[in-house]
Short mmCIF file of C-alpha atoms in Angstrom, two decimals:
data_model
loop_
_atom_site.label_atom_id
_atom_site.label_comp_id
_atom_site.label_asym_id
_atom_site.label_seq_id
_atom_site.Cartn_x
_atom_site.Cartn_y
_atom_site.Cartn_z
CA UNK D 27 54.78 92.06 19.31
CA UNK D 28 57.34 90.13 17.26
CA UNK D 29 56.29 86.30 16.47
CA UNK D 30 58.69 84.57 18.99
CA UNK D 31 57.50 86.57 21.89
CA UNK D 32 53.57 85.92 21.02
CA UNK D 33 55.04 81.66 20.45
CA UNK D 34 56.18 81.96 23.94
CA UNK D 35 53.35 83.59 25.58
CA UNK D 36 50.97 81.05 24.11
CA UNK D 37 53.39 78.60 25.34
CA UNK D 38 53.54 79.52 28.60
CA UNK D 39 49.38 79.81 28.65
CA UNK D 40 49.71 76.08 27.69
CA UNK D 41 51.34 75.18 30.72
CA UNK D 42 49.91 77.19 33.00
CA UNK D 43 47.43 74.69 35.36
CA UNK D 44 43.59 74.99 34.28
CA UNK D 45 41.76 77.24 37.41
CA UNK D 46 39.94 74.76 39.95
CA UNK D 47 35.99 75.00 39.94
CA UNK D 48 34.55 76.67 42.95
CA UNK D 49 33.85 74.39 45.77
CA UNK D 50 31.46 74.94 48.35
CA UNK D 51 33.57 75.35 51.79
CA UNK D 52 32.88 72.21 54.25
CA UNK D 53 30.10 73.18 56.61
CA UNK D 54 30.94 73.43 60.09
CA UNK D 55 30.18 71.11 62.42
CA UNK D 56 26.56 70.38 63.51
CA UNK D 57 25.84 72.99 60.40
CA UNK D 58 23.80 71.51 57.75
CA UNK D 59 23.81 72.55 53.93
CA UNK D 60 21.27 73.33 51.87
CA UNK D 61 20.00 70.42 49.50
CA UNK D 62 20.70 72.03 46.35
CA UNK D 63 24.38 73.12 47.73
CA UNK D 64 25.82 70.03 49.36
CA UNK D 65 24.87 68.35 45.59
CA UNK D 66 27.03 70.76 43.79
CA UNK D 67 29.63 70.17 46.36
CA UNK D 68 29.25 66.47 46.00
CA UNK D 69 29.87 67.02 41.80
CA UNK D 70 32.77 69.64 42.00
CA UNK D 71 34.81 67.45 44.53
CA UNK D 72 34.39 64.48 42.03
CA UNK D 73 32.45 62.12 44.26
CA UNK D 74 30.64 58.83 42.49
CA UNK D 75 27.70 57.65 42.79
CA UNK D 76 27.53 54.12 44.64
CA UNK D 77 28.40 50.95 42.68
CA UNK D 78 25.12 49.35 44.21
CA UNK D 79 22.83 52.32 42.57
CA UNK D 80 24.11 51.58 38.96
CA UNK D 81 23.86 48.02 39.59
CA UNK D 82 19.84 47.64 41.72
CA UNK D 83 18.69 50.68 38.93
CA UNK D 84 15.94 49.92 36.23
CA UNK D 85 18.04 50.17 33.83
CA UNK D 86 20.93 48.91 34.91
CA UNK D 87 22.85 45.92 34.28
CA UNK D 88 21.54 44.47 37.65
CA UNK D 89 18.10 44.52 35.99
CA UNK D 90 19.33 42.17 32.99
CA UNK D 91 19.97 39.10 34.75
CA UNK D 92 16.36 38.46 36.57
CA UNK D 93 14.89 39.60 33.10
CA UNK D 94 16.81 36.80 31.12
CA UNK D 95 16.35 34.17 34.02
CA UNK D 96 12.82 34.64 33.85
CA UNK D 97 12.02 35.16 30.00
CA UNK D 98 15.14 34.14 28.08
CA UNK D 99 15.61 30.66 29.31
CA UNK D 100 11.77 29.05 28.13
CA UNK D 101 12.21 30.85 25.23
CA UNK D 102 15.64 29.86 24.44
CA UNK D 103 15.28 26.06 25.67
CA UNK D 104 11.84 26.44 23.06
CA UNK D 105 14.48 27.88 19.81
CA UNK D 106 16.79 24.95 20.79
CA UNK D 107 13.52 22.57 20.37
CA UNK D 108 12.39 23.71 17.65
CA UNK D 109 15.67 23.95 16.00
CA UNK D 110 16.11 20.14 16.73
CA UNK D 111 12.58 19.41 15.41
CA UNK D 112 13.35 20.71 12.20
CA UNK D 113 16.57 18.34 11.71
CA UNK D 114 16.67 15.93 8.80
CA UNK D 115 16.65 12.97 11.09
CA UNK D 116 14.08 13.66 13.11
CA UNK D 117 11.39 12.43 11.30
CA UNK D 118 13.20 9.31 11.37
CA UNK D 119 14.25 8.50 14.76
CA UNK D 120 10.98 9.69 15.71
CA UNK D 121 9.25 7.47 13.73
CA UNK D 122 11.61 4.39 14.86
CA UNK D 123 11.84 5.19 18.35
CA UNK D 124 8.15 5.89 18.99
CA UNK D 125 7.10 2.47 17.26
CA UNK D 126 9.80 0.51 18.78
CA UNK D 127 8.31 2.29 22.46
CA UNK D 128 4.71 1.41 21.66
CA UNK D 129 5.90 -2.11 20.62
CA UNK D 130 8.08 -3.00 23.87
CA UNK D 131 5.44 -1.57 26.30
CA UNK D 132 2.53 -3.52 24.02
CA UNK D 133 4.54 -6.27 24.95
CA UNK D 134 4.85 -5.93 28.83
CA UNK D 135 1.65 -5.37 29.00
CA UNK D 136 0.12 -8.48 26.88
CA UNK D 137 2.19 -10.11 29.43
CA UNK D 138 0.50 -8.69 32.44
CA UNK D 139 -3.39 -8.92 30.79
CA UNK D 140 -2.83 -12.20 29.49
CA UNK D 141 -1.68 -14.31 32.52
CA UNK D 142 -5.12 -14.74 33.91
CA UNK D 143 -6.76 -15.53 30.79
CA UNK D 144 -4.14 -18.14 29.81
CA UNK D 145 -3.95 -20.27 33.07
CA UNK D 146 -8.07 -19.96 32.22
CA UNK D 147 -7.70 -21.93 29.11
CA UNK D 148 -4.78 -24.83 31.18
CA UNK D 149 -2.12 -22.92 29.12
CA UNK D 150 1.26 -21.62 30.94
CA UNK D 151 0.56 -18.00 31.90
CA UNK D 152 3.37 -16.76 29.03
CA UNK D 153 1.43 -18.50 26.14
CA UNK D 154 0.07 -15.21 24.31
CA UNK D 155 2.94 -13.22 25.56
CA UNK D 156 5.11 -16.33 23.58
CA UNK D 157 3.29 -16.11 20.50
CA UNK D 158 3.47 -11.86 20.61
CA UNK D 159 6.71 -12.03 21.07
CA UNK D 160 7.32 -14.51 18.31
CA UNK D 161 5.15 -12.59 16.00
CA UNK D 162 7.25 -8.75 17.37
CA UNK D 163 10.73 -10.68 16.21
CA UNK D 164 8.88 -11.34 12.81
CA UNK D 165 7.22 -8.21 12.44
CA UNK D 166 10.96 -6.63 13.20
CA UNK D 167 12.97 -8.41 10.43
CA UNK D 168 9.60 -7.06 7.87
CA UNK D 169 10.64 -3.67 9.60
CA UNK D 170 14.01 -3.79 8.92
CA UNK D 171 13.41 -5.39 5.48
CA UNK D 172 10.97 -2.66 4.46
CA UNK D 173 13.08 0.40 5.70
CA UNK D 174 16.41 -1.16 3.51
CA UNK D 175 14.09 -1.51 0.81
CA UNK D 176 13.95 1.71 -2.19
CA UNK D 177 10.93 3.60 -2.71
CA UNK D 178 10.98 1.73 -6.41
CA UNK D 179 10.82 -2.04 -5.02
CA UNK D 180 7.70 -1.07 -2.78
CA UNK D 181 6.00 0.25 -5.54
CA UNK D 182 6.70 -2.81 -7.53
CA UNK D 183 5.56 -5.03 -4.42
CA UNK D 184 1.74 -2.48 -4.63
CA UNK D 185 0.04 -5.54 -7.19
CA UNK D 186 1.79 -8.77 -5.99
CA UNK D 187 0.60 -7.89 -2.47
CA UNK D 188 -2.94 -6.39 -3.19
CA UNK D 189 -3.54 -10.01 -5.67
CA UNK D 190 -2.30 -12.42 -2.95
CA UNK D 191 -4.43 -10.31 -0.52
CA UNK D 192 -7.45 -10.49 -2.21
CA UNK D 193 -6.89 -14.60 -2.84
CA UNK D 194 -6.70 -15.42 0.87
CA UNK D 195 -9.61 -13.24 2.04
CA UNK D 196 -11.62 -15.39 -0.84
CA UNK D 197 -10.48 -18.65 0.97
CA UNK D 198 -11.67 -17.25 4.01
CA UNK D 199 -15.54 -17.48 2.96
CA UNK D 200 -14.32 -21.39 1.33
CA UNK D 201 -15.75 -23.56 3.85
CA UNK D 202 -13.41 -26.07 5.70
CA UNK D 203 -10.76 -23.47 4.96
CA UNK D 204 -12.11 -20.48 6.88
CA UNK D 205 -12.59 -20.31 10.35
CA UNK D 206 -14.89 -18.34 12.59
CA UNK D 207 -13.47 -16.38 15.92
CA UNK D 208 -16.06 -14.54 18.15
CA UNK D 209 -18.48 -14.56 15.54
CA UNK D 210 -16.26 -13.30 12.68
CA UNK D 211 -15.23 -15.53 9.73
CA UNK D 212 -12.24 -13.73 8.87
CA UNK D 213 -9.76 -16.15 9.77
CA UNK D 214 -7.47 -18.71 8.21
CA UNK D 215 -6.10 -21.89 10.19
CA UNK D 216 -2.46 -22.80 9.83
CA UNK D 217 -2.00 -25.17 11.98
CA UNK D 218 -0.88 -25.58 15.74
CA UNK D 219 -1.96 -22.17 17.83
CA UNK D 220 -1.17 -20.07 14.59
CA UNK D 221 -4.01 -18.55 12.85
CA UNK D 222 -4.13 -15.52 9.94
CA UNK D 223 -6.01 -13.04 9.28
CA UNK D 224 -6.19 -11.66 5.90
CA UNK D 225 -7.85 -8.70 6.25
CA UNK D 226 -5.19 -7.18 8.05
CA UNK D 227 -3.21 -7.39 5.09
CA UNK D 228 -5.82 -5.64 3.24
CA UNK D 229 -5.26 -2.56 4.64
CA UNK D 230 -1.35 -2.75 3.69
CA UNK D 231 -2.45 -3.41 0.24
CA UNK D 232 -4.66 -0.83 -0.71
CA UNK D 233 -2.27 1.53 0.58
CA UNK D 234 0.67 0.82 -1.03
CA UNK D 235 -1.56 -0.03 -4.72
CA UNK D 236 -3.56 2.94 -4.50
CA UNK D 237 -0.40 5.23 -3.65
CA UNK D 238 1.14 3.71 -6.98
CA UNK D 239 -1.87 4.07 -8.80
CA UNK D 240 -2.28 7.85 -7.79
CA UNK D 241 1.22 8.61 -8.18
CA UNK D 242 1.02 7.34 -12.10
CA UNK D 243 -2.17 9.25 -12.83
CA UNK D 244 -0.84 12.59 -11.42
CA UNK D 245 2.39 12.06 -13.05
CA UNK D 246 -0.02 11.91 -16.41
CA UNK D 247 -2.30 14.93 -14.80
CA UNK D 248 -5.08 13.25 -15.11
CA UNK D 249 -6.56 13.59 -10.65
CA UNK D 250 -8.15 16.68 -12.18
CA UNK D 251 -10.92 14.95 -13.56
CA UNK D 252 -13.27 12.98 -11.06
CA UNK D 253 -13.44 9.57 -13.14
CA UNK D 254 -9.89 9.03 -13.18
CA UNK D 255 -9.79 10.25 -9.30
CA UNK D 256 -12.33 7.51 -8.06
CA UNK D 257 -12.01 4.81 -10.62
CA UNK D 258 -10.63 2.26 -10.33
CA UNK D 259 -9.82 2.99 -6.77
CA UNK D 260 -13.03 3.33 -5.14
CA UNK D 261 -14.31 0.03 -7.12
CA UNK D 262 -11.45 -1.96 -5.56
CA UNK D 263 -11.08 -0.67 -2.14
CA UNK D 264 -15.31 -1.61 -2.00
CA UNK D 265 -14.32 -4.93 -3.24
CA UNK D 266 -12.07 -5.07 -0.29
CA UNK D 267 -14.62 -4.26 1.96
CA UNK D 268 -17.31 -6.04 0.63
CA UNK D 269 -14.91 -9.29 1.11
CA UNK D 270 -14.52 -7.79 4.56
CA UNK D 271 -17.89 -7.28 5.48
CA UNK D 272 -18.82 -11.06 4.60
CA UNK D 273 -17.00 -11.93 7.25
CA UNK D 274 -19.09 -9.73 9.59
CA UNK D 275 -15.86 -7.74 10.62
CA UNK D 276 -17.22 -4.11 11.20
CA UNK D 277 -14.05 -2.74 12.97
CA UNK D 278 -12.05 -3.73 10.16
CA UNK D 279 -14.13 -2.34 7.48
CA UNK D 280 -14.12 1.02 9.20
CA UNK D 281 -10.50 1.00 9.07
CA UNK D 282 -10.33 0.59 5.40
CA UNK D 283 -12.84 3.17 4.58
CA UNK D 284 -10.63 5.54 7.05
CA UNK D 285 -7.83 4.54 4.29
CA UNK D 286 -9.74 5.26 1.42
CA UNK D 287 -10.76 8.93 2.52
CA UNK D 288 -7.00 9.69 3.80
CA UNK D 289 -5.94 8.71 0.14
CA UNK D 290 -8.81 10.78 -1.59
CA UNK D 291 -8.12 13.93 0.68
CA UNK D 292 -4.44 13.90 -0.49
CA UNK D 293 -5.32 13.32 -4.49
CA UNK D 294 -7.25 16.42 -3.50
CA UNK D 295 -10.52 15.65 -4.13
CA UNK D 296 -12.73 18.30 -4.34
CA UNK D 297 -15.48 18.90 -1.77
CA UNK D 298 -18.76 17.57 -3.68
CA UNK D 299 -16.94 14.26 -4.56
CA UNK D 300 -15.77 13.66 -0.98
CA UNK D 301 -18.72 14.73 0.21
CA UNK D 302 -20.56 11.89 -1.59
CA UNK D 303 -18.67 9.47 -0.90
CA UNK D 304 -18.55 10.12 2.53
CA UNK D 305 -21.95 10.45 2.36
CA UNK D 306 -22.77 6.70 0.89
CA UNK D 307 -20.51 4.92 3.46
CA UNK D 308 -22.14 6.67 5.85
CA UNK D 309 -25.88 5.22 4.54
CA UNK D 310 -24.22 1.90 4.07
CA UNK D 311 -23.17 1.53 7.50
CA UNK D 312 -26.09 2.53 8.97
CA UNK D 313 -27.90 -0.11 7.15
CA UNK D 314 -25.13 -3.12 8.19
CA UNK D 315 -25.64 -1.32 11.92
CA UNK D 316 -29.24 -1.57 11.87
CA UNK D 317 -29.66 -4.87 10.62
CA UNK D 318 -27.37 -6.50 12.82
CA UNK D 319 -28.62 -6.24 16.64
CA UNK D 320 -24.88 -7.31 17.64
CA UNK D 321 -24.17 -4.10 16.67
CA UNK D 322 -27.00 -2.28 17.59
CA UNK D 323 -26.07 -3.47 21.13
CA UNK D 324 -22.62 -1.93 20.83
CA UNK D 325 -23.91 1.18 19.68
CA UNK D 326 -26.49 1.26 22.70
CA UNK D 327 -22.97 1.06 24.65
CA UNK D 328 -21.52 4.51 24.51
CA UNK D 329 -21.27 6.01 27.54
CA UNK D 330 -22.57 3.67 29.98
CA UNK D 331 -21.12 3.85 34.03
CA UNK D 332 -22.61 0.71 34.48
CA UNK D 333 -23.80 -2.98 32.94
CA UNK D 334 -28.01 -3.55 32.63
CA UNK D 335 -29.48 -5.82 34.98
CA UNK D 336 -29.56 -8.50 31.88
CA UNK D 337 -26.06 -8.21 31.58
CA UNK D 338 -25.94 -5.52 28.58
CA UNK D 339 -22.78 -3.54 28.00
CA UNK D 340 -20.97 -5.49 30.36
CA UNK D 341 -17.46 -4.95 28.59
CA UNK D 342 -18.13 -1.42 27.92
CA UNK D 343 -18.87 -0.75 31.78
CA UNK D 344 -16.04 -2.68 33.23
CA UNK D 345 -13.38 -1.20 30.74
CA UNK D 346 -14.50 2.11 32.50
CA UNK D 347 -14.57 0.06 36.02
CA UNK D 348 -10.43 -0.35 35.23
CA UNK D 349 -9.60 3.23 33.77
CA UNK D 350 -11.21 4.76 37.07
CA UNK D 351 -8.99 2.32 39.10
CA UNK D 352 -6.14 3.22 38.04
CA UNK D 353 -5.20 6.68 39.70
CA UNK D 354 -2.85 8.63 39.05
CA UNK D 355 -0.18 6.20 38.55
CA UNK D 356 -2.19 2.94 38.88
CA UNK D 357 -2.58 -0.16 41.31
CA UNK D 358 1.10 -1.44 39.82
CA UNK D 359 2.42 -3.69 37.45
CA UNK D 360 0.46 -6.88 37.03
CA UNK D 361 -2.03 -5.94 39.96
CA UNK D 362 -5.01 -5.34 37.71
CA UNK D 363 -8.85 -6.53 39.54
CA UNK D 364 -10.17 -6.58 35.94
CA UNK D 365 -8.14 -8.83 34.01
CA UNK D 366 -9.14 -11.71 36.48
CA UNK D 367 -12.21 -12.38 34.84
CA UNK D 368 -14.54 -9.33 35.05
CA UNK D 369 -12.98 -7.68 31.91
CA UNK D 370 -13.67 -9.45 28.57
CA UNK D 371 -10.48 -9.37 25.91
CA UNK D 372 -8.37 -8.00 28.70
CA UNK D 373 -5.40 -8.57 26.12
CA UNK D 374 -6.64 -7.51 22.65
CA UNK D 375 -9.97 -5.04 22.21
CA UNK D 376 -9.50 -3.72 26.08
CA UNK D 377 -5.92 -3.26 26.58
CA UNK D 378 -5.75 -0.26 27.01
CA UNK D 379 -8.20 -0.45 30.44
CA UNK D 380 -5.69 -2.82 31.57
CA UNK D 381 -2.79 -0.19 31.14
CA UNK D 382 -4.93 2.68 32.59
CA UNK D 383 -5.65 0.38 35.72
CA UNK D 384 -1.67 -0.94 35.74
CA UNK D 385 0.21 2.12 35.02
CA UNK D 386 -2.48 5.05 36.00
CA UNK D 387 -3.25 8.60 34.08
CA UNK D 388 0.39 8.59 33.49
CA UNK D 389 1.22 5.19 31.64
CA UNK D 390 -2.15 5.88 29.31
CA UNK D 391 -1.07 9.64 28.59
CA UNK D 392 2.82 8.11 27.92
CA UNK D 393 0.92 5.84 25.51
CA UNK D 394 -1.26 8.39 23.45
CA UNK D 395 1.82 10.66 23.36
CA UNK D 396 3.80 8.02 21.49
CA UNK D 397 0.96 7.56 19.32
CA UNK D 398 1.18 11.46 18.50
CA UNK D 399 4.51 11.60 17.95
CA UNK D 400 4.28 8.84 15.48
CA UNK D 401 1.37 10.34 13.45
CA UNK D 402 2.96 13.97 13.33
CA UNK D 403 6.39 11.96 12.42
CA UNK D 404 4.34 10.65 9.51
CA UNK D 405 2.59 13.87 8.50
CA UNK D 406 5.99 15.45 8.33
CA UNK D 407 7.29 12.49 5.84
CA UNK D 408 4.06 12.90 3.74
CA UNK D 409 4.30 17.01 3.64
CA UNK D 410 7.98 17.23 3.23
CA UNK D 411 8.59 15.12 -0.08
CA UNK D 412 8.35 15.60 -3.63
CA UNK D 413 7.38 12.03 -4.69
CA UNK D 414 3.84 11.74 -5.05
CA UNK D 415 3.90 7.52 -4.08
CA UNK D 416 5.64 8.92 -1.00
CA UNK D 417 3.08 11.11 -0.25
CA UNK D 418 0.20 9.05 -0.71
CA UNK D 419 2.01 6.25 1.13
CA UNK D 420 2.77 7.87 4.34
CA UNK D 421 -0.34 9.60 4.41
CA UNK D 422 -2.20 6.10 3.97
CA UNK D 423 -0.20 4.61 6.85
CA UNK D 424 -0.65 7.43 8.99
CA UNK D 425 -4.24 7.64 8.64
CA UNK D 426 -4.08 3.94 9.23
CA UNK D 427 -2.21 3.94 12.32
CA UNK D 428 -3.70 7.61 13.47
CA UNK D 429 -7.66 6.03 12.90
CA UNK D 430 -7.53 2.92 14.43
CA UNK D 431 -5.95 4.06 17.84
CA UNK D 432 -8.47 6.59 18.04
CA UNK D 433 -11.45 4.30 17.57
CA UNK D 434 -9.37 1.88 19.93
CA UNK D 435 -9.13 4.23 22.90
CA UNK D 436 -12.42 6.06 21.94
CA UNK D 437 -14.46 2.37 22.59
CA UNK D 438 -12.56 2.08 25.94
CA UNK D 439 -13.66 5.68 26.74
CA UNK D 440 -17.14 4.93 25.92
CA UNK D 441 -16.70 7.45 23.73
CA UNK D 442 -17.06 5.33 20.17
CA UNK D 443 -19.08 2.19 19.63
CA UNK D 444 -16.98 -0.99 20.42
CA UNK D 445 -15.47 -1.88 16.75
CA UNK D 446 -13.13 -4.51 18.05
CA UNK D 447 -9.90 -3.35 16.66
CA UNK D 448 -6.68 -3.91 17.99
CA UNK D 449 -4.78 -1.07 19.31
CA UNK D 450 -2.44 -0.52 16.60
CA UNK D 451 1.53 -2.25 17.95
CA UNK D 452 0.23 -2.83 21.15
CA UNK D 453 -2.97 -5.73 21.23
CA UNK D 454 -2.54 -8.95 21.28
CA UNK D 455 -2.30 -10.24 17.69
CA UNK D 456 0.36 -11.97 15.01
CA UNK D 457 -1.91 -10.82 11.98
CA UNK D 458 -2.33 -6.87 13.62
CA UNK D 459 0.85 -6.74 14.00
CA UNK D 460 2.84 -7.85 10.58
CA UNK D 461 1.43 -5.49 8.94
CA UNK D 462 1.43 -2.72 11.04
CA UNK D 463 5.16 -3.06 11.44
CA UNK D 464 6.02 -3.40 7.83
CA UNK D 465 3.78 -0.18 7.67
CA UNK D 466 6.39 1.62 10.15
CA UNK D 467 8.95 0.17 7.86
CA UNK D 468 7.76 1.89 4.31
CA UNK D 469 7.76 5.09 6.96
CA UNK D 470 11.29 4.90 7.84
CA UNK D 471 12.60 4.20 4.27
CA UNK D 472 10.47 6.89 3.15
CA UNK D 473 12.07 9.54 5.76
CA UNK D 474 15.41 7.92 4.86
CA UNK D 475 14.93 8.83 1.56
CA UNK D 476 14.35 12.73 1.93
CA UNK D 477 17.85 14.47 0.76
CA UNK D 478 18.87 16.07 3.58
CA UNK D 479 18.24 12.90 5.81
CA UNK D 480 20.05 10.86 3.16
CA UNK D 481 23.52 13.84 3.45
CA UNK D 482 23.11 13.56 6.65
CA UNK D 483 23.05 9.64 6.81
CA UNK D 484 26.10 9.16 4.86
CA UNK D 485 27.95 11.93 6.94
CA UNK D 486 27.40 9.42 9.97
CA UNK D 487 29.22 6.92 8.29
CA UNK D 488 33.08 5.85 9.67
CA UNK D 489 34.32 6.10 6.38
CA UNK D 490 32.85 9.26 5.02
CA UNK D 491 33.69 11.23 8.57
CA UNK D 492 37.24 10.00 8.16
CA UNK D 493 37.75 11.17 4.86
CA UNK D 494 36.29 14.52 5.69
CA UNK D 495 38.36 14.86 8.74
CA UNK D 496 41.75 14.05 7.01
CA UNK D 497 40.32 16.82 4.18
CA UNK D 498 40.06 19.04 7.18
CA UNK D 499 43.20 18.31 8.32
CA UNK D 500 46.27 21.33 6.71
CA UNK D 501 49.01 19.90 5.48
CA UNK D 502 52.53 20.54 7.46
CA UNK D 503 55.75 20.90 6.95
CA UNK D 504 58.13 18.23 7.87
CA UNK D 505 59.91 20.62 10.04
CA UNK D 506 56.49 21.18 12.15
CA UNK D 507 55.39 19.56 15.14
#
């Protein structure tokens, strides 16, 4: 066959229609088909499976929607906290935000313990909530003062402070200088209501001049040998607490021993040394414990329900009288039982009863989770720098902060012996409260001064966003609109 004539038969073949499949032939009325038939009937004549099948399968897209409701939205609401927890700033507004909580609610509630105890004395019934308040505006500016301040000017503030510290807790053992309050002599007068208490600043002190004193002797390398890890900082911070103890403050003393082994474990002190020094403060206050039946007493507290027929462990039991009170969601602002004489040191020790019975299960667990926040805030500062003053700095003031809440809410609990220590930004107390704020202070300027918070700081800044925007911004042509 010549080529054009096989072209236009395969032509032709092109265009000739492609043969229809065989069909099955509709079944007559009445007449049903045979399964496997009427579904190769159904497949030939092109019909589709419903849009609800594909849609309500297990596999389908149907299926998706439930699946993310239920799974996808915890776990992406839990990426999107996370991701926020691991900003540069959060350390910081944590750390400012939870203080400046614990400090607003410390003072509401010195208000509502104190009222009874103050119309007691023939004093208006917003004397100690005057004098807080006076001592929170204080403590603020020290805040403020301290965060401004560089990391530099604290260290060179470590021997100035720890000097005039250790001066005033001599003249507190002078007599006619020193003054005794509920059997401690701890206290300095200054005239009018005021009063100080020096060893309050002693726990300021040894932080911030043993964080300077570490810092140097790592710089040189020398923590790795044990005598240059424990003198001279275990000589002084004994001095400290031997000043302390003269006084008869035992709450106190605890506190600064707390200190001391926070700033060991971070030097990194092996196990035998901290171990044995642990293991002498431990001997030493069982012997001040034991010879003192004051504080045998308190130790006979823990765990009580209820006061002895002589009158025993009367504060212990009625601090658990006003947690149990409480509820849920408590009896209501300022309608505390306890605070109308039943409750000793409704306002300082044994706030914390007084919030439980105000504001219920819910106001106390508000207050320990502020109290978290703050000491994971500060165990983020300490384990995210480079600069070893930093570190043992925020580590002190945690531990600080972190130790005396817990023995705070532990003696309400009757869970710890009563060691008469303010709850940390939230007693009643000028000479707690300085110090603890210019502690929150070195915290913030210490978070401020982590790079990325310091970038992202001066991005925040009017002028530095309008200079980036305008960089942002293209150039256009004049003829451009």
């Amino acid at each position: 066959m010549p080529a054009d004539e096989r072209f236009a038969v395969r032509r032709e073949s092109a265009r000739a229609p492609a043969p229809r499949p065989l069909t099955a032939a509709p079944a007559p009325a009445g007449v049903p088909l045979p399964p496997g038939l009427a579904l190769r009937g159904r497949l030939a004549t092109g019909a589709r499976r419903p849009e609800t099948a594909r849609g309500s399968g297990r596999g389908g897209s149907g299926s998706r929607t439930p699946r993310s409701g239920r799974g996808g939205g915890p776990r992406r609401a839990y990426e999107r906290a996370r991701r926020a927890w691991d900003r540069p700033l959060t350390a910081y507004y944590v750390i400012l935000g939870s203080s400046l909580l614990i400090t607003v609610l410390g003072l509401v509630m010195v208000y509502s313990a104190s009222m009874i105890k103050a119309l007691d004395i023939s004093k208006p019934s917003t004397y100690f909530f005057g004098k807080q308040f006076l001592a929170a505006a204080i403590g603020g500016g020290l805040m403020l003062i301290a965060a401004k301040m560089p990391v530099k000017l604290h260290r060179g503030l470590a021997y100035p402070i720890l000097m005039v510290t250790v001066f005033l807790m001599v003249l507190v053992q002078v007599p006619g200088i020193g003054m005794s309050v509920n059997g401690n002599q701890n206290w300095i007068y200054l005239g009018g209501p005021f009063q100080l208490q020096p060893s309050e600043f002693g726990k300021l002190a040894l932080i911030l001049w043993g964080a300077d004193l570490l810092a140097r002797k790592q710089d040189k390398r020398l923590l790795t040998q044990w005598k240059h890890m424990l003198v001279p900082l275990v000589p002084v911070a004994f001095m400290l607490l031997g000043l302390i103890m003269l006084g008869g403050d035992m709450g106190t003393a605890i506190i600064l021993t707390a200190i001391l082994f926070g700033l060991l474990w971070l030097a990194g002190a092996p196990t035998r040394l901290f171990a044995g020094v642990l293991g002498f403060a431990a001997v030493l206050a069982f012997l001040l414990i034991r010879t003192s039946p004051n504080r045998m007493s308190r130790l006979a507290c823990m765990g009580v329900s209820e006061p002895d027929p002589e009158g025993g462990c009367w504060q212990a039991a009625h601090g658990i009288y006003a947690l149990a009170s409480g509820g849920w969601f408590g009896s209501g602002l300022g309608a505390s039982v306890e605070k109308w004489g039943q409750l000793p040191e409704p306002h300082t020790d044994f706030i914390f009863a007084i919030t439980g019975e105000e504001l219920g299960l819910a106001g106390t667990l508000s207050v320990l989770a502020l109290f978290a926040a703050l000491g994971y805030a500060g165990i983020r500062v300490a384990g995210r720098t480079e600069d070893p003053f930093v570190r043992y700095a925020a580590g002190g003031v945690t531990t600080w902060i972190t130790a005396q809440a817990v023995i705070n809410i532990g003696a309400v609990l009757g869970l710890l012996p009563i060691a008469g220590v303010p709850l940390p930004l939230f007693s009643y107390g000028g000479s707690a409260l300085l110090p603890t704020m210019f502690a929150v202070g070195l915290m913030i300027a210490f978070a401020r001064e982590d790079p990325a918070a310091k970038a992202a700081l001066a991005m925040r800044r009017p002028g530095v966003r309008w200079k980036t925007m305008r960089r942002r911004v293209k150039k256009r042509s004049s003829g451009e609109r």
